[in-house]
Amino acid sequence: MHRSSSTVSRPVTGRGPVSGAAVAVAVVFLALGVLGFIPDVTSRYDDLGLAGQHSGARLFGVFEVSVLHNLVHLVSGVAGLALARTATGARTFLIGGGAVYLVLWVYGLAIEQDSAANFLPVNDADNWLHLGLGIAMIGLGVLASRRR
């Protein structure tokens, strides 16, 4: 049977825009995790610590990072790519991950930045970023998974 050139057949994946949004966010996390290990992108790279508030390294010269912090970004990215395979998984990654970043925001506000409790580490720039990420991820998870 011959199909006309005006008919385009596309496979039905069941994923939709929410999976695309999850992949985009996951790729950003992967990029941030990798960039955190690159000198010159990360200022004071020689001060990059395993964890804790004594890591003096700054991603883009602004965001406090450590090996643990970079690994958290990499794990978030890998989890996002894995969960983006289905619409339900993608939505879970975006909304659940957004909730985790809101918890990190509250954590960053609640702790003393010079204390041992600042194990990731986080600074004021990280706190604002975590708030923005949390809101954006939850918003993407809700809006991109709406049925049209």
GROMACS .gro file of C-alpha atoms in nm:
model
  148
    1MET     CA    1   0.000   0.000   0.000
    2HIS     CA    2   0.133   0.340  -0.098
    3ARG     CA    3   0.102   0.639   0.137
    4SER     CA    4   0.062   0.983  -0.008
    5SER     CA    5   0.347   1.224   0.053
    6SER     CA    6   0.119   1.450   0.255
    7THR     CA    7   0.060   1.183   0.518
    8VAL     CA    8   0.337   1.160   0.774
    9SER     CA    9   0.336   0.869   1.013
   10ARG     CA   10   0.502   0.929   1.349
   11PRO     CA   11   0.552   0.667   1.616
   12VAL     CA   12   0.348   0.715   1.930
   13THR     CA   13   0.584   0.726   2.225
   14GLY     CA   14   0.344   0.829   2.500
   15ARG     CA   15   0.606   1.068   2.634
   16GLY     CA   16   0.513   1.411   2.509
   17PRO     CA   17   0.652   1.750   2.606
   18VAL     CA   18   0.713   1.656   2.969
   19SER     CA   19   0.983   1.410   2.862
   20GLY     CA   20   1.150   1.675   2.649
   21ALA     CA   21   1.146   1.916   2.942
   22ALA     CA   22   1.295   1.651   3.171
   23VAL     CA   23   1.571   1.574   2.919
   24ALA     CA   24   1.655   1.945   2.889
   25VAL     CA   25   1.678   1.988   3.267
   26ALA     CA   26   1.880   1.666   3.301
   27VAL     CA   27   2.129   1.782   3.037
   28VAL     CA   28   2.174   2.111   3.224
   29PHE     CA   29   2.247   1.918   3.545
   30LEU     CA   30   2.498   1.697   3.365
   31ALA     CA   31   2.668   2.001   3.215
   32LEU     CA   32   2.689   2.175   3.554
   33GLY     CA   33   2.829   1.861   3.714
   34VAL     CA   34   3.102   1.833   3.451
   35LEU     CA   35   3.177   2.207   3.446
   36GLY     CA   36   3.230   2.200   3.822
   37PHE     CA   37   3.537   1.983   3.760
   38ILE     CA   38   3.691   2.211   3.495
   39PRO     CA   39   3.951   2.468   3.603
   40ASP     CA   40   3.886   2.822   3.477
   41VAL     CA   41   3.511   2.750   3.456
   42THR     CA   42   3.538   2.682   3.828
   43SER     CA   43   3.741   2.957   3.993
   44ARG     CA   44   3.976   2.871   4.277
   45TYR     CA   45   3.974   2.515   4.142
   46ASP     CA   46   4.273   2.427   4.362
   47ASP     CA   47   4.044   2.486   4.663
   48LEU     CA   48   3.786   2.230   4.542
   49GLY     CA   49   3.718   2.012   4.845
   50LEU     CA   50   3.548   1.677   4.876
   51ALA     CA   51   3.259   1.830   5.071
   52GLY     CA   52   3.188   2.093   5.331
   53GLN     CA   53   3.197   2.466   5.372
   54HIS     CA   54   3.576   2.477   5.337
   55SER     CA   55   3.566   2.410   4.963
   56GLY     CA   56   3.663   2.745   4.817
   57ALA     CA   57   3.586   2.659   4.454
   58ARG     CA   58   3.318   2.861   4.272
   59LEU     CA   59   3.141   2.750   3.955
   60PHE     CA   60   3.140   3.049   3.719
   61GLY     CA   61   3.307   3.238   4.005
   62VAL     CA   62   2.973   3.255   4.189
   63PHE     CA   63   2.825   2.922   4.302
   64GLU     CA   64   3.006   2.737   4.580
   65VAL     CA   65   3.087   2.380   4.474
   66SER     CA   66   3.264   2.072   4.602
   67VAL     CA   67   3.323   1.726   4.463
   68LEU     CA   68   3.004   1.613   4.642
   69HIS     CA   69   2.805   1.906   4.502
   70ASN     CA   70   2.924   1.829   4.148
   71LEU     CA   71   2.840   1.460   4.194
   72VAL     CA   72   2.488   1.554   4.310
   73HIS     CA   73   2.443   1.746   3.982
   74LEU     CA   74   2.572   1.450   3.780
   75VAL     CA   75   2.345   1.202   3.962
   76SER     CA   76   2.048   1.437   3.913
   77GLY     CA   77   2.123   1.451   3.540
   78VAL     CA   78   2.155   1.074   3.503
   79ALA     CA   79   1.834   1.021   3.702
   80GLY     CA   80   1.654   1.277   3.486
   81LEU     CA   81   1.761   1.107   3.163
   82ALA     CA   82   1.657   0.767   3.295
   83LEU     CA   83   1.320   0.892   3.419
   84ALA     CA   84   1.252   1.093   3.101
   85ARG     CA   85   1.188   0.768   2.912
   86THR     CA   86   0.825   0.782   3.018
   87ALA     CA   87   0.589   1.071   3.076
   88THR     CA   88   0.521   0.954   3.431
   89GLY     CA   89   0.890   0.925   3.509
   90ALA     CA   90   0.964   1.264   3.354
   91ARG     CA   91   0.687   1.427   3.556
   92THR     CA   92   0.817   1.256   3.872
   93PHE     CA   93   1.170   1.382   3.802
   94LEU     CA   94   1.058   1.739   3.743
   95ILE     CA   95   0.810   1.770   4.029
   96GLY     CA   96   1.000   1.549   4.275
   97GLY     CA   97   1.334   1.703   4.183
   98GLY     CA   98   1.183   2.050   4.210
   99ALA     CA   99   1.060   1.966   4.558
  100VAL     CA  100   1.410   1.845   4.652
  101TYR     CA  101   1.558   2.174   4.532
  102LEU     CA  102   1.303   2.368   4.738
  103VAL     CA  103   1.409   2.163   5.041
  104LEU     CA  104   1.774   2.248   4.958
  105TRP     CA  105   1.674   2.615   4.945
  106VAL     CA  106   1.517   2.594   5.292
  107TYR     CA  107   1.821   2.399   5.414
  108GLY     CA  108   2.053   2.668   5.279
  109LEU     CA  109   1.854   2.938   5.456
  110ALA     CA  110   1.838   2.746   5.784
  111ILE     CA  111   2.205   2.657   5.829
  112GLU     CA  112   2.501   2.873   5.916
  113GLN     CA  113   2.716   2.878   5.603
  114ASP     CA  114   3.036   2.852   5.808
  115SER     CA  115   2.913   2.551   6.007
  116ALA     CA  116   2.972   2.179   5.958
  117ALA     CA  117   2.604   2.152   5.860
  118ASN     CA  118   2.695   2.315   5.527
  119PHE     CA  119   2.822   1.984   5.388
  120LEU     CA  120   2.735   2.034   5.018
  121PRO     CA  121   2.836   2.340   5.037
  122VAL     CA  122   2.589   2.619   4.955
  123ASN     CA  123   2.612   2.998   4.957
  124ASP     CA  124   2.359   3.278   4.897
  125ALA     CA  125   2.388   3.241   4.517
  126ASP     CA  126   2.322   2.865   4.547
  127ASN     CA  127   2.020   2.934   4.768
  128TRP     CA  128   1.861   3.165   4.510
  129LEU     CA  129   1.944   2.919   4.233
  130HIS     CA  130   1.785   2.633   4.429
  131LEU     CA  131   1.468   2.839   4.479
  132GLY     CA  132   1.451   2.919   4.107
  133LEU     CA  133   1.523   2.559   4.007
  134GLY     CA  134   1.260   2.424   4.242
  135ILE     CA  135   0.990   2.656   4.111
  136ALA     CA  136   1.092   2.607   3.746
  137MET     CA  137   1.109   2.229   3.768
  138ILE     CA  138   0.773   2.197   3.941
  139GLY     CA  139   0.621   2.443   3.691
  140LEU     CA  140   0.762   2.245   3.397
  141GLY     CA  141   0.640   1.918   3.547
  142VAL     CA  142   0.288   2.051   3.586
  143LEU     CA  143   0.259   2.254   3.266
  144ALA     CA  144   0.436   2.016   3.029
  145SER     CA  145   0.230   1.719   3.141
  146ARG     CA  146  -0.108   1.884   3.085
  147ARG     CA  147  -0.329   1.718   2.829
  148ARG     CA  148  -0.432   1.940   2.541
   0.00000   0.00000   0.00000
